[in-house]
Coordinates of N, CA and C in Angstrom, one line a residue:
X1 N 0.9 -1.4 0.1 CA 0.0 0.0 -0.1 C 0.9 1.2 0.1
X2 N 0.4 2.3 -0.8 CA 1.1 3.5 -0.8 C 1.3 4.2 0.5
X3 N 2.1 5.2 0.8 CA 2.1 5.9 2.0 C 0.9 6.7 2.4
X4 N 0.4 7.4 1.4 CA -0.8 7.9 1.3 C -2.0 7.1 1.6
X5 N -2.0 5.8 1.2 CA -3.2 5.0 1.5 C -3.1 4.6 3.1
X6 N -1.9 4.3 3.5 CA -1.8 4.1 4.9 C -2.3 5.2 5.8
X7 N -1.8 6.6 5.3 CA -2.2 7.7 6.0 C -3.7 7.8 6.2
X8 N -4.3 7.6 5.0 CA -5.8 7.9 4.9 C -6.6 6.6 5.5
X9 N -6.3 5.5 5.1 CA -7.1 4.3 5.7 C -6.7 3.9 7.0
X10 N -5.5 4.0 7.5 CA -5.0 3.2 8.7 C -4.5 1.8 8.2
X11 N -3.8 1.2 9.3 CA -3.1 -0.1 8.7 C -4.1 -1.3 8.7
X12 N -5.3 -1.3 9.1 CA -6.1 -2.6 9.0 C -7.2 -2.2 7.9
X13 N -6.8 -2.1 6.8 CA -7.6 -2.0 5.7 C -8.5 -3.1 5.5
X14 N -9.5 -2.9 5.1 CA -10.7 -4.0 5.1 C -10.8 -5.1 6.1
X15 N -10.5 -4.6 7.3 CA -10.5 -5.3 8.5 C -9.5 -6.5 8.3
X16 N -8.5 -6.5 7.6 CA -7.7 -7.5 7.5 C -6.2 -7.3 8.4
X17 N -6.0 -8.1 9.3 CA -4.8 -7.9 10.1 C -3.6 -9.0 9.8
X18 N -2.5 -8.4 9.7 CA -1.5 -9.5 9.4 C -1.4 -10.6 10.3
X19 N -1.6 -10.6 11.4 CA -1.5 -11.4 12.4 C -2.9 -11.8 13.3
X20 N -3.1 -12.9 13.5 CA -4.4 -13.1 14.1 C -4.3 -12.6 15.5
X21 N -5.3 -11.8 15.9 CA -5.3 -11.3 17.4 C -5.4 -12.3 18.4
X22 N -4.8 -12.2 19.6 CA -4.9 -13.0 20.7 C -6.7 -13.0 21.2
X23 N -6.8 -14.0 22.0 CA -8.3 -13.9 22.4 C -8.3 -13.2 23.9
X24 N -7.1 -13.3 24.7 CA -7.1 -12.6 26.0 C -6.9 -11.2 25.6
X25 N -7.9 -10.4 26.5 CA -8.1 -8.9 26.3 C -6.9 -8.2 26.6
X26 N -6.2 -8.7 27.6 CA -4.9 -8.0 28.1 C -3.7 -8.1 27.2
X27 N -3.7 -9.3 26.5 CA -2.6 -9.5 25.3 C -3.1 -8.7 24.0
X28 N -4.5 -8.8 24.0 CA -5.1 -8.1 22.6 C -4.7 -6.7 22.6
X29 N -4.8 -6.1 23.8 CA -4.5 -4.7 23.9 C -3.1 -4.4 23.2
X30 N -2.1 -5.1 23.7 CA -0.6 -4.7 23.4 C -0.6 -5.2 21.9
X31 N -1.4 -6.2 21.5 CA -1.3 -6.6 20.0 C -1.8 -5.4 19.1
X32 N -2.9 -4.8 19.7 CA -3.4 -3.6 18.9 C -2.5 -2.5 18.8
X33 N -1.9 -2.2 19.9 CA -0.6 -1.1 20.1 C 0.4 -1.5 19.2
X34 N 0.8 -2.7 19.1 CA 1.9 -3.2 18.3 C 1.7 -3.0 16.7
X35 N 0.4 -3.3 16.4 CA 0.0 -3.5 14.9 C -0.6 -2.0 14.4
X36 N -1.2 -1.2 15.2 CA -1.7 0.0 15.1 C -1.2 1.1 15.5
X37 N 0.1 1.2 15.8 CA 0.8 2.3 16.6 C 0.9 3.5 15.6
X38 N 1.1 3.2 14.3 CA 1.0 4.4 13.4 C -0.2 5.0 13.3
X39 N -1.3 4.3 13.4 CA -2.5 4.9 13.3 C -2.9 5.7 14.7
X40 N -2.3 5.3 15.7 CA -2.4 6.1 17.0 C -1.7 7.3 16.9
X41 N -0.5 7.4 16.2 CA 0.2 8.6 16.2 C -0.4 9.6 15.3
X42 N -0.9 9.0 14.2 CA -1.7 10.1 13.3 C -2.8 10.4 14.0
X43 N -3.7 9.5 14.6 CA -4.8 10.0 15.5 C -4.5 11.2 16.3
X44 N -3.3 10.9 17.3 CA -3.1 11.7 18.2 C -2.9 13.4 17.6
X45 N -2.0 13.3 16.6 CA -1.6 14.4 15.9 C -2.9 15.2 15.4
X46 N -3.8 14.4 14.9 CA -5.1 15.0 14.1 C -5.7 15.6 15.5
X47 N -5.8 14.9 16.7 CA -6.7 15.3 17.7 C -6.1 16.5 18.4
X48 N -4.8 16.6 18.5 CA -4.3 18.0 19.0 C -4.5 18.9 18.0
X49 N -4.4 18.9 16.7 CA -4.5 19.9 15.7 C -6.0 20.5 15.9
X50 N -6.9 19.6 15.9 CA -8.4 19.9 16.3 C -8.8 20.4 17.4
X51 N -7.8 20.4 18.6 CA -8.1 20.9 19.7 C -7.6 22.4 20.0
X52 N -6.8 22.8 18.8 CA -6.1 24.3 18.9 C -7.2 25.3 19.2
X53 N -8.4 25.3 18.6 CA -9.3 26.3 19.0 C -9.9 26.4 20.1
X54 N -9.6 25.3 20.9 CA -10.2 25.1 22.5 C -11.6 24.8 22.5
X55 N -12.4 25.5 21.7 CA -13.8 25.3 21.7 C -14.2 23.9 21.1
X56 N -13.2 23.5 20.4 CA -13.6 22.1 19.7 C -13.1 20.9 20.4
X57 N -12.6 21.2 21.7 CA -12.0 19.9 22.3 C -13.1 18.9 22.6
X58 N -14.3 19.2 22.9 CA -15.2 18.1 23.1 C -15.5 17.4 21.8
X59 N -15.8 18.1 20.6 CA -15.9 17.3 19.4 C -14.7 16.6 19.0
X60 N -13.4 17.0 19.2 CA -12.3 16.3 19.0 C -12.0 15.1 19.9
X61 N -12.7 15.2 21.1 CA -12.5 14.0 22.0 C -13.5 13.0 21.7
X62 N -14.6 13.3 21.1 CA -15.5 12.3 20.8 C -15.2 11.6 19.4
X63 N -14.6 12.4 18.5 CA -14.2 11.9 17.2 C -12.9 10.9 17.4
X64 N -12.1 11.3 18.4 CA -11.0 10.4 18.7 C -11.5 9.0 19.3
X65 N -12.5 9.2 20.2 CA -12.9 8.0 20.9 C -13.7 7.1 19.9
X66 N -14.4 7.8 18.9 CA -14.9 7.1 17.9 C -14.0 6.0 16.9
X67 N -12.9 6.8 16.6 CA -11.8 6.2 16.0 C -11.2 4.9 16.5
X68 N -11.0 5.2 17.9 CA -10.3 4.2 18.8 C -11.2 3.2 19.0
X69 N -12.6 3.4 19.0 CA -13.6 2.2 19.1 C -13.3 1.3 17.9
X70 N -13.3 1.9 16.8 CA -13.2 1.2 15.6 C -12.1 0.4 15.5
X71 N -10.9 1.0 15.9 CA -9.4 0.2 16.0 C -9.6 -0.8 17.0
X72 N -10.2 -0.6 18.1 CA -10.2 -1.6 19.2 C -11.0 -2.8 18.8
X73 N -12.0 -2.4 18.1 CA -12.9 -3.6 17.5 C -12.6 -4.1 16.2
X74 N -11.4 -3.6 15.8 CA -10.7 -4.2 14.5 C -11.8 -4.0 13.3
X75 N -12.2 -2.7 13.2 CA -13.3 -2.6 12.1 C -12.6 -1.8 11.1
X76 N -13.3 -1.7 9.9 CA -12.8 -1.0 8.7 C -12.9 0.3 8.9
X77 N -11.6 1.0 8.7 CA -11.5 2.6 9.1 C -11.0 3.5 7.9
X78 N -11.5 4.6 7.8 CA -10.9 5.6 7.0 C -10.5 6.5 7.9
X79 N -9.3 6.6 8.4 CA -8.8 7.4 9.6 C -9.2 8.9 9.4
X80 N -8.8 9.5 8.6 CA -9.0 11.0 8.4 C -10.4 11.3 8.2
X81 N -11.1 10.8 7.0 CA -12.5 11.0 6.8 C -13.5 10.7 7.9
X82 N -13.1 9.4 8.7 CA -14.0 9.0 9.7 C -14.1 10.0 10.9
X83 N -12.7 10.4 11.1 CA -12.5 11.3 12.2 C -13.4 12.6 12.1
X84 N -13.2 13.2 10.9 CA -13.9 14.5 10.6 C -15.4 14.3 10.5
X85 N -15.8 13.1 10.0 CA -17.2 12.9 9.7 C -17.8 12.8 11.3
X86 N -17.3 12.2 12.2 CA -17.8 12.1 13.5 C -17.6 13.6 14.1
X87 N -16.6 14.2 13.9 CA -16.2 15.5 14.3 C -17.4 16.4 14.1
X88 N -17.8 16.4 12.7 CA -19.0 17.4 12.3 C -20.3 16.9 12.9
X89 N -20.5 15.5 12.6 CA -21.9 14.9 13.1 C -22.2 15.2 14.5
X90 N -21.1 15.2 15.4 CA -21.4 15.0 16.8 C -21.0 16.3 17.5
X91 N -20.7 17.4 16.7 CA -20.2 18.6 17.2 C -20.8 19.1 18.4
X92 N -22.1 19.3 18.3 CA -23.1 20.0 19.2 C -23.2 19.2 20.4
X93 N -23.6 17.9 20.2 CA -23.7 17.0 21.2 C -22.5 16.9 22.3
X94 N -21.2 16.7 21.5 CA -20.1 16.5 22.2 C -19.6 17.9 23.1
X95 N -19.9 19.0 22.3 CA -19.6 20.2 23.2 C -20.3 20.4 24.2
X96 N -21.7 20.2 24.1 CA -22.7 20.3 25.4 C -22.2 19.4 26.5
X97 N -21.9 18.3 26.0 CA -21.5 17.2 26.9 C -20.2 17.6 27.7
X98 N -19.3 18.1 27.1 CA -17.9 18.6 27.5 C -18.3 19.6 28.4
X99 N -19.0 20.6 28.1 CA -19.3 21.9 29.0 C -19.9 21.3 30.3
X100 N -20.9 20.5 30.2 CA -21.7 20.1 31.3 C -20.7 19.2 32.1
X101 N -20.0 18.4 31.6 CA -19.0 17.3 32.2 C -17.9 18.2 33.0
X102 N -17.3 19.2 32.1 CA -16.2 20.0 32.8 C -16.7 21.0 33.8
X103 N -17.9 21.5 33.7 CA -18.5 22.4 34.7 C -19.0 21.6 36.0
X104 N -19.3 20.4 35.8 CA -19.6 19.5 37.0 C -18.2 19.3 37.7
X105 N -17.3 18.9 37.2 CA -16.0 18.4 37.9 C -15.4 19.7 38.3
X106 N -15.5 20.9 37.7 CA -15.0 22.1 38.3 C -15.4 22.5 39.3
X107 N -16.9 22.5 39.5 CA -17.9 22.9 40.6 C -17.5 22.0 41.9
X108 N -17.2 20.7 41.5 CA -17.0 19.9 42.6 C -15.6 20.2 43.4
X109 N -14.7 20.5 42.3 CA -13.3 20.8 42.8 C -13.3 22.1 43.7
X110 N -14.0 23.1 43.0 CA -14.1 24.4 43.9 C -14.6 24.3 45.2
X111 N -15.8 23.5 45.3 CA -16.6 23.4 46.4 C -15.8 22.6 47.4
X112 N -15.1 21.6 47.1 CA -14.0 20.9 48.0 C -13.1 22.0 48.6
X113 N -12.4 22.8 47.7 CA -11.5 23.7 48.1 C -12.1 24.7 49.0
X114 N -13.3 25.1 48.9 CA -14.0 26.0 49.8 C -14.3 25.5 51.0
X115 N -14.7 24.2 51.1 CA -15.0 23.6 52.4 C -13.6 23.3 53.2
X116 N -12.8 23.0 52.4 CA -11.4 22.6 53.2 C -10.8 24.0 53.9
X117 N -11.2 25.1 53.5 CA -10.8 26.3 54.4 C -11.5 26.4 55.8
X118 N -12.6 25.6 56.0 CA -13.3 25.6 57.2 C -13.1 24.2 58.0
X119 N -12.2 23.5 57.3 CA -11.9 22.1 57.9 C -11.3 22.1 59.4
X120 N -10.4 23.1 59.7 CA -9.7 23.3 60.9 C -10.8 23.7 62.2
X121 N -11.7 24.5 61.6 CA -12.4 25.2 62.7 C -13.7 24.3 62.7
X122 N -14.2 23.7 61.7 CA -15.5 22.9 61.7 C -14.9 21.5 61.1
X123 N -14.6 20.6 61.9 CA -14.3 19.2 61.4 C -15.4 18.7 60.7
X124 N -16.7 18.9 61.0 CA -18.0 18.4 60.4 C -17.8 18.4 58.9
X125 N -17.3 19.5 58.4 CA -17.1 19.8 56.9 C -16.5 18.6 56.3
X126 N -15.7 17.8 56.8 CA -15.2 16.6 56.3 C -16.0 15.6 55.7
X127 N -17.4 15.7 56.3 CA -18.2 14.8 55.6 C -18.8 15.1 54.1
X128 N -19.3 16.4 54.1 CA -19.6 16.7 52.7 C -18.4 16.8 51.7
X129 N -17.3 16.9 52.2 CA -16.1 17.0 51.4 C -15.7 15.4 50.9
X130 N -15.9 14.5 51.8 CA -15.8 13.2 51.4 C -16.7 12.7 50.2
X131 N -18.0 13.1 50.7 CA -19.0 13.1 49.6 C -19.1 13.6 48.3
X132 N -18.4 14.8 48.1 CA -18.3 15.5 47.0 C -16.9 14.9 46.2
X133 N -16.0 14.4 47.0 CA -14.7 13.8 46.4 C -15.3 12.4 45.8
X134 N -16.2 11.5 46.3 CA -16.6 10.4 45.8 C -17.4 10.8 44.5
X135 N -18.2 11.9 44.5 CA -18.9 12.3 43.4 C -18.0 12.6 42.2
X136 N -17.0 13.3 42.7 CA -16.0 13.8 41.6 C -15.3 12.6 41.0
X137 N -14.9 11.5 41.6 CA -14.6 10.4 41.2 C -15.5 9.7 40.1
X138 N -16.6 9.7 40.7 CA -17.6 9.1 39.7 C -17.9 9.9 38.4
X139 N -17.8 11.3 38.5 CA -17.8 12.1 37.4 C -16.7 11.7 36.4
X140 N -15.4 11.7 36.9 CA -14.3 11.3 36.0 C -14.6 10.0 35.4
X141 N -15.0 8.9 36.2 CA -15.3 7.6 35.5 C -16.4 7.7 34.4
X142 N -17.4 8.8 34.6 CA -18.3 9.1 33.5 C -17.8 9.4 32.2
X143 N -16.8 10.4 32.6 CA -16.2 10.8 31.2 C -15.5 9.7 30.4
X144 N -15.2 8.6 31.0 CA -14.6 7.5 30.3 C -15.5 7.0 29.2
X145 N -17.0 7.1 29.7 CA -17.9 6.4 28.8 C -18.6 7.6 28.0
X146 N -18.6 8.7 28.4 CA -19.5 9.6 27.7 C -19.1 9.9 26.1
X147 N -17.9 10.2 25.8 CA -17.4 10.6 24.5 C -17.5 9.4 23.7
X148 N -17.4 8.2 24.2 CA -17.6 7.0 23.3 C -18.8 6.7 23.1
X149 N -19.7 7.0 24.1 CA -21.1 6.8 23.9 C -21.6 7.8 22.8
X150 N -21.1 9.0 22.7 CA -21.6 10.0 21.7 C -21.5 9.4 20.2
X151 N -20.5 9.0 19.9 CA -20.1 8.5 18.5 C -20.8 7.2 18.3
X152 N -21.3 6.5 19.3 CA -21.7 5.0 19.1 C -23.4 5.0 19.2
X153 N -23.9 6.0 20.2 CA -25.2 5.7 20.2 C -26.0 7.1 20.1
X154 N -27.3 7.0 19.5 CA -28.0 8.3 19.2 C -29.1 8.7 20.4
X155 N -28.3 9.4 21.2 CA -29.2 9.7 22.5 C -28.9 11.4 22.7
X156 N -29.7 12.1 23.4 CA -29.5 13.4 23.7 C -28.4 13.6 24.8
X157 N -27.9 14.7 24.6 CA -26.6 14.8 25.6 C -26.9 14.5 27.0
X158 N -28.3 15.0 27.5 CA -28.5 14.8 28.9 C -28.6 13.2 29.4
X159 N -29.2 12.5 28.4 CA -29.2 11.2 28.4 C -28.0 10.4 28.5
X160 N -27.1 11.1 27.7 CA -25.6 10.5 27.8 C -25.0 10.6 29.1
X161 N -25.2 11.8 29.6 CA -24.6 12.3 31.0 C -25.1 11.4 31.9
X162 N -26.5 11.1 31.8 CA -27.1 10.1 32.9 C -26.6 8.6 32.9
X163 N -26.6 8.1 31.5 CA -26.2 6.8 31.3 C -24.7 6.6 31.5
X164 N -23.8 7.8 31.4 CA -22.4 7.6 31.7 C -22.2 7.6 33.2
X165 N -23.0 8.2 33.9 CA -22.8 8.1 35.4 C -23.3 6.8 36.0
X166 N -24.4 6.2 35.3 CA -24.8 4.8 35.7 C -23.6 3.7 35.3
X167 N -23.1 4.0 34.1 CA -22.0 3.0 33.7 C -20.7 3.1 34.6
X168 N -20.4 4.5 35.1 CA -19.4 4.6 36.0 C -19.5 3.7 37.2
X169 N -20.8 3.4 37.6 CA -21.1 2.8 38.9 C -20.8 1.3 38.4
X170 N -21.6 0.8 37.4 CA -21.8 -0.6 36.9 C -20.3 -0.9 36.4
X171 N -19.4 -0.2 35.9 CA -18.2 -0.6 35.5 C -17.0 -0.1 36.4
X172 N -17.2 -0.4 37.7 CA -16.1 -0.1 38.5 C -14.8 -0.7 38.4
X173 N -15.0 -2.2 38.2 CA -14.0 -2.9 37.8 C -13.0 -2.3 36.8
X174 N -13.9 -2.2 35.6 CA -13.1 -1.7 34.4 C -12.4 -0.3 34.8
X175 N -13.1 0.6 35.6 CA -12.6 2.0 35.8 C -11.3 1.9 36.6
X176 N -11.4 1.0 37.7 CA -10.3 0.8 38.5 C -9.0 0.2 37.6
X177 N -9.3 -0.6 36.6 CA -8.1 -1.1 35.8 C -7.6 0.2 35.1
X178 N -8.5 0.9 34.5 CA -7.9 2.2 33.8 C -7.1 3.0 34.7
X179 N -7.5 3.4 35.8 CA -6.7 4.1 36.7 C -5.4 3.4 37.0
X180 N -5.4 2.1 37.1 CA -4.2 1.3 37.3 C -3.1 1.6 36.3
X181 N -3.6 1.8 35.1 CA -2.6 2.2 34.0 C -2.4 3.6 33.8
X182 N -3.4 4.4 34.0 CA -3.3 5.8 33.7 C -2.5 6.6 34.8
X183 N -2.6 6.3 36.1 CA -1.9 6.9 37.1 C -0.6 7.0 37.0
X184 N 0.1 5.6 36.8 CA 1.4 5.7 36.7 C 2.1 6.3 35.5
X185 N 1.3 6.3 34.4 CA 1.8 6.9 33.2 C 1.7 8.4 33.3
X186 N 0.9 8.9 33.9 CA 0.8 10.4 34.3 C 1.7 10.8 35.0
X187 N 2.2 9.9 36.3 CA 3.2 10.4 37.2 C 4.5 10.2 36.5
X188 N 4.9 9.2 35.7 CA 6.0 9.2 35.1 C 6.2 10.4 34.0
X189 N 5.0 10.7 33.3 CA 5.2 11.9 32.5 C 5.6 13.2 33.1
X190 N 5.0 13.2 34.2 CA 5.2 14.6 35.1 C 6.5 14.5 35.7
X191 N 7.1 13.3 36.0 CA 8.4 13.3 36.8 C 9.5 13.6 35.8
X192 N 9.4 13.3 34.5 CA 10.5 13.2 33.6 C 10.3 14.3 32.5
X193 N 9.2 15.2 32.7 CA 8.9 16.3 31.9 C 10.0 17.3 31.9
X194 N 10.6 17.9 30.8 CA 9.8 18.0 29.5 C 10.4 16.8 28.6
X195 N 11.2 16.0 29.1 CA 11.5 14.7 28.1 C 10.4 13.8 27.7
X196 N 9.2 13.9 28.6 CA 8.0 13.1 28.3 C 7.2 13.6 27.0
X197 N 7.6 14.9 26.6 CA 7.1 15.4 25.3 C 7.2 14.3 24.2
X198 N 8.4 13.7 24.2 CA 8.5 12.7 23.1 C 7.6 11.7 23.2
X199 N 6.8 11.5 24.3 CA 5.7 10.5 24.3 C 4.4 11.3 24.1
X200 N 4.2 12.4 24.8 CA 3.0 13.2 24.8 C 2.6 13.8 23.4
X201 N 3.6 14.0 22.7 CA 3.2 14.8 21.3 C 2.7 13.4 20.4
X202 N 3.4 12.4 20.2 CA 2.8 11.5 19.3 C 1.7 10.6 19.9
X203 N 1.7 10.4 21.1 CA 0.8 9.5 21.7 C 0.1 9.8 23.1
X204 N 0.4 11.1 23.5 CA -0.1 11.4 24.9 C -1.6 11.3 24.9
X205 N -2.4 11.5 23.9 CA -3.9 11.4 24.0 C -4.5 10.1 23.4
X206 N -3.9 9.6 22.4 CA -4.5 8.3 21.6 C -4.2 7.1 22.4
X207 N -2.9 7.1 23.1 CA -2.5 5.9 23.8 C -3.4 5.8 25.2
X208 N -3.6 6.7 26.0 CA -4.6 6.5 27.3 C -6.0 6.5 26.7
X209 N -6.2 7.0 25.6 CA -7.8 7.0 25.1 C -8.0 5.5 24.8
X210 N -6.9 4.7 24.1 CA -7.1 3.4 23.7 C -7.3 2.5 24.8
X211 N -6.6 2.8 26.1 CA -6.7 2.3 27.4 C -8.1 2.3 27.8
X212 N -8.5 3.6 27.8 CA -10.1 3.6 28.2 C -11.0 2.9 27.4
X213 N -10.9 3.0 26.0 CA -11.9 2.4 25.1 C -11.9 1.0 25.2
X214 N -10.7 0.6 25.6 CA -10.5 -1.0 25.4 C -11.2 -1.7 26.7
X215 N -11.2 -0.9 27.8 CA -12.0 -1.5 28.8 C -13.4 -0.9 29.1
X216 N -13.8 0.1 28.5 CA -15.2 0.7 28.9 C -16.2 0.1 27.8
X217 N -15.6 -0.1 26.6 CA -16.7 -0.5 25.4 C -17.2 -1.9 25.8
X218 N -16.4 -2.8 26.2 CA -17.2 -4.2 26.7 C -18.2 -4.1 27.7
X219 N -18.1 -3.0 28.7 CA -19.1 -2.8 29.6 C -20.3 -2.2 28.9
X220 N -20.1 -1.3 28.1 CA -21.3 -0.7 27.3 C -22.1 -1.7 26.5
X221 N -21.2 -2.7 25.9 CA -21.9 -3.7 25.1 C -22.6 -4.7 26.0
X222 N -22.2 -4.9 27.2 CA -22.9 -5.8 28.1 C -24.4 -5.2 28.7
X223 N -24.2 -3.9 28.8 CA -25.3 -3.2 29.4 C -26.4 -2.6 28.7
X224 N -25.8 -1.6 27.7 CA -26.8 -0.8 27.0 C -26.8 -0.9 25.6
X225 N -25.8 -1.6 25.0 CA -25.9 -1.9 23.5 C -26.3 -3.2 23.0
X226 N -27.5 -3.0 22.3 CA -28.0 -4.4 21.9 C -27.6 -4.9 20.6

């Protein structure tokens, strides 16, 4: 295949893989990374480019999740055209979801910080702080599902946020596994910055995104996708 063809289509053209993928999902993840790393790099650069206007972060996130889902499910992809198709089709829903999701998380963080200023004088404030922190963790988990849901299901953004919160509870095992991978990666990138830019620029969003999609989509298929 030509260089242009690989850029446009991705490496799993016509759904044909050079090596039969393993059945074990843990091994399958690394198999996908090994065979699709070029597509992950292209997708990451495309995502970063589309995030530059800032207001398009929500749409870029849902488009990247859509492509990652297709890669993870080993589906036929047109990498560039599929990305921009999802970007255009889901721009409104993904932008509203991003604003509501980000606003909810920001409100929880600011409220916890506000209550923390009274903690020394009023120890009882520790109770609502703990409740809010648990809610914040659930909102973070909900974000794992939300953008994937936008590109997969035809639902209103409010329904997507509600369903993503429910999935955040149902998929606690998958969510914990995601954090088990993402937290060490994030800490390592922070500790070795700016050298970690060598990873962040080509794979900083697509690789963690694939970890998320690989774990949350099976939960979605078991619970809400018929």
